[in-house]
Every structure is written in C-alpha cells, then in structure tokens.
C-alpha cells in the first residue's frame, strides 16, 4: 500500500506540471514566438532523456521517431503554445482535457479498441461540458485559440495512437526521447527562418523556459510513464484529472480569471466525462469489449520502470 501511494504521488507530478504549464506559458513566455518556444521546450527535454537512457533509434524507429516527433512534438507543442497565449488558462486546460476521449475514438479505427457504452457516454458528456465552457465565458473566447486547442487535441491523439501501434520493440522512455529530440530539431531551422534570432529574455522568462522544458516535459513524461508501468490504467486516468483542475485553480487563484456558474458546470461535466471514459479495471470489463492492443513478450522485456541504460 505504501509503495502504491508513492507511485501515485510520483505520477501526479505529470498532470499537475502540465496544468501549470498553461499558466507559465501565458504569463511569462513571449507571445509572438510559438516556434522558438516549442523548440526550447522539446529539444532540452529530449536531450535530458537521451542522456538518461543512452539509446539510439534502430531500424524503422529512425523514420518512426521523425513522424511521431513531427506530430506529438513539433506541431503539438506549437499549437499548445499558441492556445496558452490566446486563451485563459482554465479554458485552454479544459479543452485539452477531452484528449483522452478523442484518443479513444481514434483508437477504435486504428487499433480496433472498441469503446464501451460508458466510454461513449463519457465522450458526449465531456464534449457538452467543453461547449458550455466556451459558449458562456465572460468577455468572449478567442476563436483562433479554440481552433489551436482543438487541432492540438486531434494531432496529439492521432500521434499517440500511432505510437501505441508502433510500441513493440522500443523502450518507452527512449522512444519518447527520440520523439522530443526529433521534434525539437525540426523546429529549430523553421523558427530561425520564420521568427528570426531569439529575443533577449528576462530572468523570469528564462526560469519559465527552464520549468517548461525540464519539469513540464522531461520530468512530467518520466513520471507519467513510470506510473503507467506500476499502476492500473484506471488509477492513472483518474490522476490525469489533476491537469484541468490545476489549470483552473491557477487561472482563478493566481491569474485572477473569473469563472461563471455556467463555466463551473461545464468544467464539472468535463470531469465527469473523463471519469466515465477511463479504462475499466481488468476484472470488470465486459466480454463484448475488444481486447487491448497486444504487446509482445519482447516489448514487455524491453520496458523498464523508468529507463534501461544500454
């Protein structure tokens, strides 16, 4: 029991760090440099994880890392950066909270994981909550910000399902490091051409970039995958609810954002939808549900608790 509590506490680092990332990006990072901001988030985090794991891609993982790095890192981080600058923290984090439900629907078509009735009900309730949050906010909501958030959900969901489909034969953290590094390398030349040389950054901005790269990316991914290795999926899904909760608490308590009663109801619906859409415990799954995507014995042998130095 004590060991489980420690793993729960470690796993909780990830959604809390991701929820706080919206506030840090919105308050301290330059609003007009999304490409450079995304590159400075991805590349240092990828290099840190590479230093820990000390593994290079092999075979098909060279091009797979490039594809996943483009989807899960380059495009996704730019969209999240833009959404964080254009939307209030609470709205940005709440829109992103529906990403597990989007992944569920994409997984149905790509890896034949059919959702249960509870999953579908959770998706509908979560989408209703997002609509309530966006349609009743005070002072209006940025349409480009909403589009950036929705695009980030779709791109990352598709990329994560591709990573699941290609998961056999690669260490989890090593493949994450490859994606982050590849995504950061893609972004660097594009950022240099489009946005020019990096601007002079103040001390708060440098500290914010340090948090985004080392805490909200490298540490958060390591904690999240460690929890997925040690805890049931349902438990990890519930811990993930700390992401929107953290965003809302920071937006209201620190950034001074005001939530109406309608927005609070919308947030509640989103949380209910995510709870309904979490994976059921193994002993309670219905016989009609498709089995999980198979994982080979070789893949299991390669998966460490945190990292497997070679």
mmCIF file of C-alpha atoms in Angstrom:
data_model
loop_
_atom_site.group_PDB
_atom_site.id
_atom_site.type_symbol
_atom_site.label_atom_id
_atom_site.label_comp_id
_atom_site.label_asym_id
_atom_site.label_seq_id
_atom_site.Cartn_x
_atom_site.Cartn_y
_atom_site.Cartn_z
ATOM 1 C CA UNK A 1 0.000 0.000 0.000
ATOM 2 C CA UNK A 2 2.788 2.429 0.921
ATOM 3 C CA UNK A 3 4.556 1.705 -2.365
ATOM 4 C CA UNK A 4 1.348 2.414 -4.320
ATOM 5 C CA UNK A 5 0.947 5.735 -2.527
ATOM 6 C CA UNK A 6 4.469 6.710 -3.558
ATOM 7 C CA UNK A 7 3.807 5.796 -7.204
ATOM 8 C CA UNK A 8 0.517 7.724 -7.152
ATOM 9 C CA UNK A 9 2.343 10.782 -5.787
ATOM 10 C CA UNK A 10 5.044 10.450 -8.458
ATOM 11 C CA UNK A 11 2.504 10.036 -11.263
ATOM 12 C CA UNK A 12 0.587 13.096 -10.061
ATOM 13 C CA UNK A 13 3.645 15.213 -10.887
ATOM 14 C CA UNK A 14 2.800 14.894 -14.605
ATOM 15 C CA UNK A 15 -0.777 16.290 -14.799
ATOM 16 C CA UNK A 16 -0.008 18.974 -12.214
ATOM 17 C CA UNK A 17 3.037 20.062 -14.237
ATOM 18 C CA UNK A 18 1.031 20.041 -17.483
ATOM 19 C CA UNK A 19 -1.815 22.028 -15.925
ATOM 20 C CA UNK A 20 0.634 24.610 -14.565
ATOM 21 C CA UNK A 21 2.341 24.810 -17.959
ATOM 22 C CA UNK A 22 -0.600 26.758 -19.415
ATOM 23 C CA UNK A 23 -0.255 29.430 -16.735
ATOM 24 C CA UNK A 24 3.538 29.654 -17.016
ATOM 25 C CA UNK A 25 3.419 29.955 -20.810
ATOM 26 C CA UNK A 26 0.627 32.529 -20.744
ATOM 27 C CA UNK A 27 2.200 34.720 -18.055
ATOM 28 C CA UNK A 28 5.955 34.580 -18.638
ATOM 29 C CA UNK A 29 6.865 33.481 -22.179
ATOM 30 C CA UNK A 30 6.882 35.740 -25.279
ATOM 31 C CA UNK A 31 3.544 35.566 -27.064
ATOM 32 C CA UNK A 32 4.962 36.138 -30.555
ATOM 33 C CA UNK A 33 7.488 33.256 -30.576
ATOM 34 C CA UNK A 34 5.496 29.989 -30.618
ATOM 35 C CA UNK A 35 8.039 28.153 -32.801
ATOM 36 C CA UNK A 36 11.019 29.110 -30.665
ATOM 37 C CA UNK A 37 9.020 28.442 -27.512
ATOM 38 C CA UNK A 38 8.125 24.949 -28.700
ATOM 39 C CA UNK A 39 11.733 24.209 -29.737
ATOM 40 C CA UNK A 40 13.102 25.338 -26.376
ATOM 41 C CA UNK A 41 10.584 23.077 -24.672
ATOM 42 C CA UNK A 42 11.200 19.944 -26.753
ATOM 43 C CA UNK A 43 14.921 19.781 -27.513
ATOM 44 C CA UNK A 44 16.361 20.212 -23.985
ATOM 45 C CA UNK A 45 13.838 17.706 -22.625
ATOM 46 C CA UNK A 46 14.713 15.185 -25.331
ATOM 47 C CA UNK A 47 18.451 15.571 -24.725
ATOM 48 C CA UNK A 48 17.976 15.095 -20.968
ATOM 49 C CA UNK A 49 16.041 11.856 -21.517
ATOM 50 C CA UNK A 50 18.612 10.683 -24.078
ATOM 51 C CA UNK A 51 21.384 11.256 -21.534
ATOM 52 C CA UNK A 52 19.457 9.152 -19.022
ATOM 53 C CA UNK A 53 18.552 6.287 -21.355
ATOM 54 C CA UNK A 54 21.624 6.273 -23.627
ATOM 55 C CA UNK A 55 19.852 4.576 -26.503
ATOM 56 C CA UNK A 56 19.723 5.440 -30.193
ATOM 57 C CA UNK A 57 16.936 4.520 -32.615
ATOM 58 C CA UNK A 58 17.343 1.313 -34.562
ATOM 59 C CA UNK A 59 15.813 0.168 -37.845
ATOM 60 C CA UNK A 60 12.328 1.531 -38.508
ATOM 61 C CA UNK A 61 12.499 3.718 -35.402
ATOM 62 C CA UNK A 62 14.582 6.271 -37.281
ATOM 63 C CA UNK A 63 11.655 7.253 -39.524
ATOM 64 C CA UNK A 64 9.029 6.469 -36.883
ATOM 65 C CA UNK A 65 10.730 8.870 -34.483
ATOM 66 C CA UNK A 66 10.618 11.544 -37.176
ATOM 67 C CA UNK A 67 6.908 11.027 -37.849
ATOM 68 C CA UNK A 68 5.974 10.894 -34.160
ATOM 69 C CA UNK A 69 8.266 13.814 -33.365
ATOM 70 C CA UNK A 70 6.521 15.900 -36.005
ATOM 71 C CA UNK A 71 3.027 15.046 -34.708
ATOM 72 C CA UNK A 72 3.489 14.705 -30.952
ATOM 73 C CA UNK A 73 6.133 17.386 -30.520
ATOM 74 C CA UNK A 74 6.657 19.889 -33.357
ATOM 75 C CA UNK A 75 3.054 20.553 -34.368
ATOM 76 C CA UNK A 76 1.535 19.773 -30.967
ATOM 77 C CA UNK A 77 3.843 21.994 -28.903
ATOM 78 C CA UNK A 78 3.377 24.944 -31.286
ATOM 79 C CA UNK A 79 -0.408 24.606 -31.081
ATOM 80 C CA UNK A 80 -0.351 24.313 -27.285
ATOM 81 C CA UNK A 81 1.934 27.349 -27.055
ATOM 82 C CA UNK A 82 -0.427 29.375 -29.237
ATOM 83 C CA UNK A 83 -3.504 28.205 -27.319
ATOM 84 C CA UNK A 84 -1.865 29.070 -23.996
ATOM 85 C CA UNK A 85 -1.254 32.621 -25.218
ATOM 86 C CA UNK A 86 -4.695 33.146 -26.779
ATOM 87 C CA UNK A 87 -6.976 31.502 -24.204
ATOM 88 C CA UNK A 88 -7.477 31.868 -20.460
ATOM 89 C CA UNK A 89 -5.650 29.164 -18.525
ATOM 90 C CA UNK A 90 -8.857 27.500 -17.340
ATOM 91 C CA UNK A 91 -10.356 27.273 -20.853
ATOM 92 C CA UNK A 92 -7.138 26.043 -22.508
ATOM 93 C CA UNK A 93 -6.613 23.279 -19.945
ATOM 94 C CA UNK A 94 -10.270 22.232 -20.045
ATOM 95 C CA UNK A 95 -10.332 21.867 -23.843
ATOM 96 C CA UNK A 96 -7.219 19.705 -23.662
ATOM 97 C CA UNK A 97 -8.911 17.548 -21.005
ATOM 98 C CA UNK A 98 -11.006 15.883 -23.718
ATOM 99 C CA UNK A 99 -7.890 14.463 -25.413
ATOM 100 C CA UNK A 100 -8.262 11.014 -23.759
ATOM 101 C CA UNK A 101 -11.778 10.775 -25.205
ATOM 102 C CA UNK A 102 -10.549 11.772 -28.664
ATOM 103 C CA UNK A 103 -7.801 9.168 -28.439
ATOM 104 C CA UNK A 104 -10.430 6.564 -27.562
ATOM 105 C CA UNK A 105 -12.363 7.231 -30.775
ATOM 106 C CA UNK A 106 -9.230 7.283 -32.936
ATOM 107 C CA UNK A 107 -8.034 4.030 -31.334
ATOM 108 C CA UNK A 108 -11.325 2.427 -32.358
ATOM 109 C CA UNK A 109 -10.471 2.894 -36.037
ATOM 110 C CA UNK A 110 -6.683 2.465 -35.967
ATOM 111 C CA UNK A 111 -6.058 -0.331 -33.435
ATOM 112 C CA UNK A 112 -9.577 -1.851 -33.155
ATOM 113 C CA UNK A 113 -10.116 -0.931 -29.491
ATOM 114 C CA UNK A 114 -13.886 -0.621 -29.377
ATOM 115 C CA UNK A 115 -15.134 1.780 -26.659
ATOM 116 C CA UNK A 116 -17.778 0.652 -24.195
ATOM 117 C CA UNK A 117 -21.119 2.392 -23.629
ATOM 118 C CA UNK A 118 -19.565 4.158 -20.637
ATOM 119 C CA UNK A 119 -16.765 5.411 -22.888
ATOM 120 C CA UNK A 120 -19.212 6.829 -25.432
ATOM 121 C CA UNK A 121 -21.329 8.416 -22.692
ATOM 122 C CA UNK A 122 -18.214 9.992 -21.229
ATOM 123 C CA UNK A 123 -17.255 11.410 -24.621
ATOM 124 C CA UNK A 124 -20.676 13.010 -25.105
ATOM 125 C CA UNK A 125 -20.767 14.447 -21.581
ATOM 126 C CA UNK A 126 -17.221 15.779 -21.899
ATOM 127 C CA UNK A 127 -17.932 17.453 -25.232
ATOM 128 C CA UNK A 128 -21.090 19.014 -23.779
ATOM 129 C CA UNK A 129 -19.040 20.404 -20.918
ATOM 130 C CA UNK A 130 -16.480 21.921 -23.289
ATOM 131 C CA UNK A 131 -19.255 23.586 -25.294
ATOM 132 C CA UNK A 132 -20.741 25.001 -22.085
ATOM 133 C CA UNK A 133 -17.362 26.358 -21.060
ATOM 134 C CA UNK A 134 -16.772 28.049 -24.421
ATOM 135 C CA UNK A 135 -20.238 29.404 -25.080
ATOM 136 C CA UNK A 136 -20.802 31.045 -21.701
ATOM 137 C CA UNK A 137 -17.442 32.579 -20.858
ATOM 138 C CA UNK A 138 -17.085 36.166 -19.734
ATOM 139 C CA UNK A 139 -15.742 38.563 -22.362
ATOM 140 C CA UNK A 140 -15.782 36.054 -25.219
ATOM 141 C CA UNK A 141 -13.294 33.416 -26.218
ATOM 142 C CA UNK A 142 -10.602 33.692 -28.890
ATOM 143 C CA UNK A 143 -11.667 31.681 -31.940
ATOM 144 C CA UNK A 144 -8.038 31.137 -33.088
ATOM 145 C CA UNK A 145 -7.221 29.959 -29.574
ATOM 146 C CA UNK A 146 -10.082 27.448 -29.628
ATOM 147 C CA UNK A 147 -9.061 26.208 -33.069
ATOM 148 C CA UNK A 148 -5.455 25.814 -31.879
ATOM 149 C CA UNK A 149 -6.610 23.788 -28.863
ATOM 150 C CA UNK A 150 -8.869 21.547 -30.932
ATOM 151 C CA UNK A 151 -6.130 20.997 -33.512
ATOM 152 C CA UNK A 152 -3.674 20.157 -30.719
ATOM 153 C CA UNK A 153 -6.081 17.529 -29.367
ATOM 154 C CA UNK A 154 -6.555 15.922 -32.778
ATOM 155 C CA UNK A 155 -2.874 15.946 -33.757
ATOM 156 C CA UNK A 156 -1.631 14.585 -30.439
ATOM 157 C CA UNK A 157 -4.367 11.939 -30.237
ATOM 158 C CA UNK A 158 -3.504 10.622 -33.697
ATOM 159 C CA UNK A 159 0.198 10.712 -32.877
ATOM 160 C CA UNK A 160 -0.267 8.883 -29.563
ATOM 161 C CA UNK A 161 -2.292 6.117 -31.208
ATOM 162 C CA UNK A 162 0.407 5.732 -33.859
ATOM 163 C CA UNK A 163 2.966 5.454 -31.051
ATOM 164 C CA UNK A 164 0.807 2.765 -29.440
ATOM 165 C CA UNK A 165 0.585 0.883 -32.713
ATOM 166 C CA UNK A 166 4.360 1.032 -33.144
ATOM 167 C CA UNK A 167 5.199 0.382 -29.480
ATOM 168 C CA UNK A 168 6.656 -3.126 -29.836
ATOM 169 C CA UNK A 169 10.435 -3.380 -29.717
ATOM 170 C CA UNK A 170 11.290 0.003 -28.193
ATOM 171 C CA UNK A 171 11.884 1.232 -24.668
ATOM 172 C CA UNK A 172 9.120 3.669 -23.696
ATOM 173 C CA UNK A 173 11.300 6.482 -22.409
ATOM 174 C CA UNK A 174 13.853 6.023 -25.164
ATOM 175 C CA UNK A 175 11.169 6.385 -27.848
ATOM 176 C CA UNK A 176 9.872 9.462 -26.011
ATOM 177 C CA UNK A 177 13.369 10.947 -26.008
ATOM 178 C CA UNK A 178 13.728 10.273 -29.728
ATOM 179 C CA UNK A 179 10.413 11.994 -30.441
ATOM 180 C CA UNK A 180 11.270 15.054 -28.343
ATOM 181 C CA UNK A 181 14.716 15.369 -29.896
ATOM 182 C CA UNK A 182 13.464 14.917 -33.453
ATOM 183 C CA UNK A 183 10.625 17.377 -32.897
ATOM 184 C CA UNK A 184 12.988 19.978 -31.450
ATOM 185 C CA UNK A 185 15.430 19.577 -34.351
ATOM 186 C CA UNK A 186 12.570 20.035 -36.836
ATOM 187 C CA UNK A 187 11.530 23.246 -35.110
ATOM 188 C CA UNK A 188 14.927 24.936 -34.815
ATOM 189 C CA UNK A 189 15.519 25.849 -38.502
ATOM 190 C CA UNK A 190 11.863 26.725 -39.075
ATOM 191 C CA UNK A 191 11.881 29.014 -36.037
ATOM 192 C CA UNK A 192 15.094 30.675 -37.193
ATOM 193 C CA UNK A 193 13.642 31.414 -40.656
ATOM 194 C CA UNK A 194 10.151 32.469 -39.561
ATOM 195 C CA UNK A 195 10.820 34.210 -36.254
ATOM 196 C CA UNK A 196 14.424 35.330 -36.634
ATOM 197 C CA UNK A 197 17.037 35.293 -33.878
ATOM 198 C CA UNK A 198 15.830 34.618 -30.328
ATOM 199 C CA UNK A 199 14.917 37.750 -28.369
ATOM 200 C CA UNK A 200 16.678 38.843 -25.217
ATOM 201 C CA UNK A 201 14.915 37.083 -22.366
ATOM 202 C CA UNK A 202 14.392 38.373 -18.868
ATOM 203 C CA UNK A 203 15.245 36.282 -15.822
ATOM 204 C CA UNK A 204 11.575 35.303 -15.248
ATOM 205 C CA UNK A 205 11.292 34.159 -18.888
ATOM 206 C CA UNK A 206 14.472 32.068 -18.611
ATOM 207 C CA UNK A 207 13.193 30.452 -15.433
ATOM 208 C CA UNK A 208 9.865 29.819 -17.148
ATOM 209 C CA UNK A 209 11.588 28.108 -20.089
ATOM 210 C CA UNK A 210 13.532 26.003 -17.596
ATOM 211 C CA UNK A 211 10.291 24.920 -15.958
ATOM 212 C CA UNK A 212 8.585 24.156 -19.274
ATOM 213 C CA UNK A 213 11.485 22.064 -20.613
ATOM 214 C CA UNK A 214 12.735 20.270 -17.507
ATOM 215 C CA UNK A 215 9.620 19.984 -15.335
ATOM 216 C CA UNK A 216 6.576 20.127 -17.643
ATOM 217 C CA UNK A 217 8.242 17.995 -20.327
ATOM 218 C CA UNK A 218 11.212 15.841 -19.222
ATOM 219 C CA UNK A 219 10.188 15.200 -15.604
ATOM 220 C CA UNK A 220 6.469 15.049 -16.382
ATOM 221 C CA UNK A 221 6.873 12.460 -19.146
ATOM 222 C CA UNK A 222 9.191 10.364 -16.962
ATOM 223 C CA UNK A 223 6.735 10.434 -14.041
ATOM 224 C CA UNK A 224 3.746 9.676 -16.264
ATOM 225 C CA UNK A 225 5.330 6.640 -17.944
ATOM 226 C CA UNK A 226 6.622 5.365 -14.594
ATOM 227 C CA UNK A 227 3.059 5.482 -13.265
ATOM 228 C CA UNK A 228 1.702 3.683 -16.315
ATOM 229 C CA UNK A 229 4.262 0.957 -15.666
ATOM 230 C CA UNK A 230 3.386 0.488 -11.970
ATOM 231 C CA UNK A 231 -0.295 1.456 -11.554
ATOM 232 C CA UNK A 232 -3.580 0.282 -13.124
ATOM 233 C CA UNK A 233 -4.673 2.318 -16.126
ATOM 234 C CA UNK A 234 -7.874 3.382 -14.353
ATOM 235 C CA UNK A 235 -5.876 4.852 -11.488
ATOM 236 C CA UNK A 236 -3.570 6.746 -13.831
ATOM 237 C CA UNK A 237 -6.612 8.066 -15.735
ATOM 238 C CA UNK A 238 -8.096 9.464 -12.543
ATOM 239 C CA UNK A 239 -4.783 11.080 -11.611
ATOM 240 C CA UNK A 240 -4.838 12.779 -15.035
ATOM 241 C CA UNK A 241 -7.833 14.810 -13.890
ATOM 242 C CA UNK A 242 -5.373 16.965 -11.957
ATOM 243 C CA UNK A 243 -4.432 18.567 -15.310
ATOM 244 C CA UNK A 244 -7.594 20.666 -15.850
ATOM 245 C CA UNK A 245 -8.065 21.098 -12.102
ATOM 246 C CA UNK A 246 -4.579 22.599 -11.827
ATOM 247 C CA UNK A 247 -5.222 24.881 -14.789
ATOM 248 C CA UNK A 248 -8.485 26.142 -13.314
ATOM 249 C CA UNK A 249 -7.046 26.663 -9.824
ATOM 250 C CA UNK A 250 -4.068 28.612 -11.172
ATOM 251 C CA UNK A 251 -6.247 30.623 -13.524
ATOM 252 C CA UNK A 252 -8.603 31.701 -10.752
ATOM 253 C CA UNK A 253 -6.295 31.943 -7.735
ATOM 254 C CA UNK A 254 -3.152 33.360 -9.352
ATOM 255 C CA UNK A 255 -4.064 34.862 -12.713
ATOM 256 C CA UNK A 256 -7.283 36.464 -11.457
ATOM 257 C CA UNK A 257 -9.532 34.816 -14.052
ATOM 258 C CA UNK A 258 -13.225 34.718 -13.184
ATOM 259 C CA UNK A 259 -15.373 31.640 -13.764
ATOM 260 C CA UNK A 260 -19.127 31.932 -14.081
ATOM 261 C CA UNK A 261 -21.566 29.374 -12.710
ATOM 262 C CA UNK A 262 -22.104 28.079 -16.261
ATOM 263 C CA UNK A 263 -18.361 27.600 -16.757
ATOM 264 C CA UNK A 264 -18.067 25.741 -13.476
ATOM 265 C CA UNK A 265 -20.898 23.471 -14.580
ATOM 266 C CA UNK A 266 -19.109 22.905 -17.878
ATOM 267 C CA UNK A 267 -15.891 22.032 -16.076
ATOM 268 C CA UNK A 268 -17.806 19.589 -13.882
ATOM 269 C CA UNK A 269 -19.275 17.901 -16.961
ATOM 270 C CA UNK A 270 -15.822 17.565 -18.489
ATOM 271 C CA UNK A 271 -14.508 15.904 -15.348
ATOM 272 C CA UNK A 272 -17.496 13.559 -15.199
ATOM 273 C CA UNK A 273 -16.971 12.643 -18.848
ATOM 274 C CA UNK A 274 -13.288 11.869 -18.314
ATOM 275 C CA UNK A 275 -14.139 9.700 -15.282
ATOM 276 C CA UNK A 276 -16.699 7.743 -17.295
ATOM 277 C CA UNK A 277 -14.250 7.323 -20.156
ATOM 278 C CA UNK A 278 -11.398 5.939 -18.062
ATOM 279 C CA UNK A 279 -10.392 2.307 -18.663
ATOM 280 C CA UNK A 280 -12.349 -0.137 -16.509
ATOM 281 C CA UNK A 281 -10.465 -2.476 -14.138
ATOM 282 C CA UNK A 282 -9.488 -5.748 -15.777
ATOM 283 C CA UNK A 283 -11.905 -7.777 -13.687
ATOM 284 C CA UNK A 284 -14.903 -5.641 -14.636
ATOM 285 C CA UNK A 285 -14.523 -5.439 -18.418
ATOM 286 C CA UNK A 286 -17.394 -6.837 -20.378
ATOM 287 C CA UNK A 287 -16.896 -9.789 -22.648
ATOM 288 C CA UNK A 288 -18.107 -7.851 -25.683
ATOM 289 C CA UNK A 289 -15.313 -5.316 -25.476
ATOM 290 C CA UNK A 290 -12.387 -5.856 -27.799
ATOM 291 C CA UNK A 291 -9.193 -6.917 -26.032
ATOM 292 C CA UNK A 292 -6.447 -4.352 -25.577
ATOM 293 C CA UNK A 293 -3.848 -3.892 -28.279
ATOM 294 C CA UNK A 294 -1.460 -6.835 -27.796
ATOM 295 C CA UNK A 295 2.025 -6.254 -26.522
ATOM 296 C CA UNK A 296 4.689 -8.805 -27.376
ATOM 297 C CA UNK A 297 6.838 -10.534 -24.780
ATOM 298 C CA UNK A 298 9.881 -8.922 -26.381
ATOM 299 C CA UNK A 299 8.326 -5.487 -25.935
ATOM 300 C CA UNK A 300 7.467 -6.215 -22.292
ATOM 301 C CA UNK A 301 11.026 -7.324 -21.660
ATOM 302 C CA UNK A 302 12.342 -4.070 -23.061
ATOM 303 C CA UNK A 303 10.060 -1.846 -20.946
ATOM 304 C CA UNK A 304 11.787 -0.621 -17.763
ATOM 305 C CA UNK A 305 10.253 1.111 -14.758
ATOM 306 C CA UNK A 306 11.964 4.358 -15.669
ATOM 307 C CA UNK A 307 14.834 3.748 -18.039
ATOM 308 C CA UNK A 308 17.019 0.890 -19.177
ATOM 309 C CA UNK A 309 20.561 2.139 -19.849
ATOM 310 C CA UNK A 310 22.331 0.192 -22.545
#
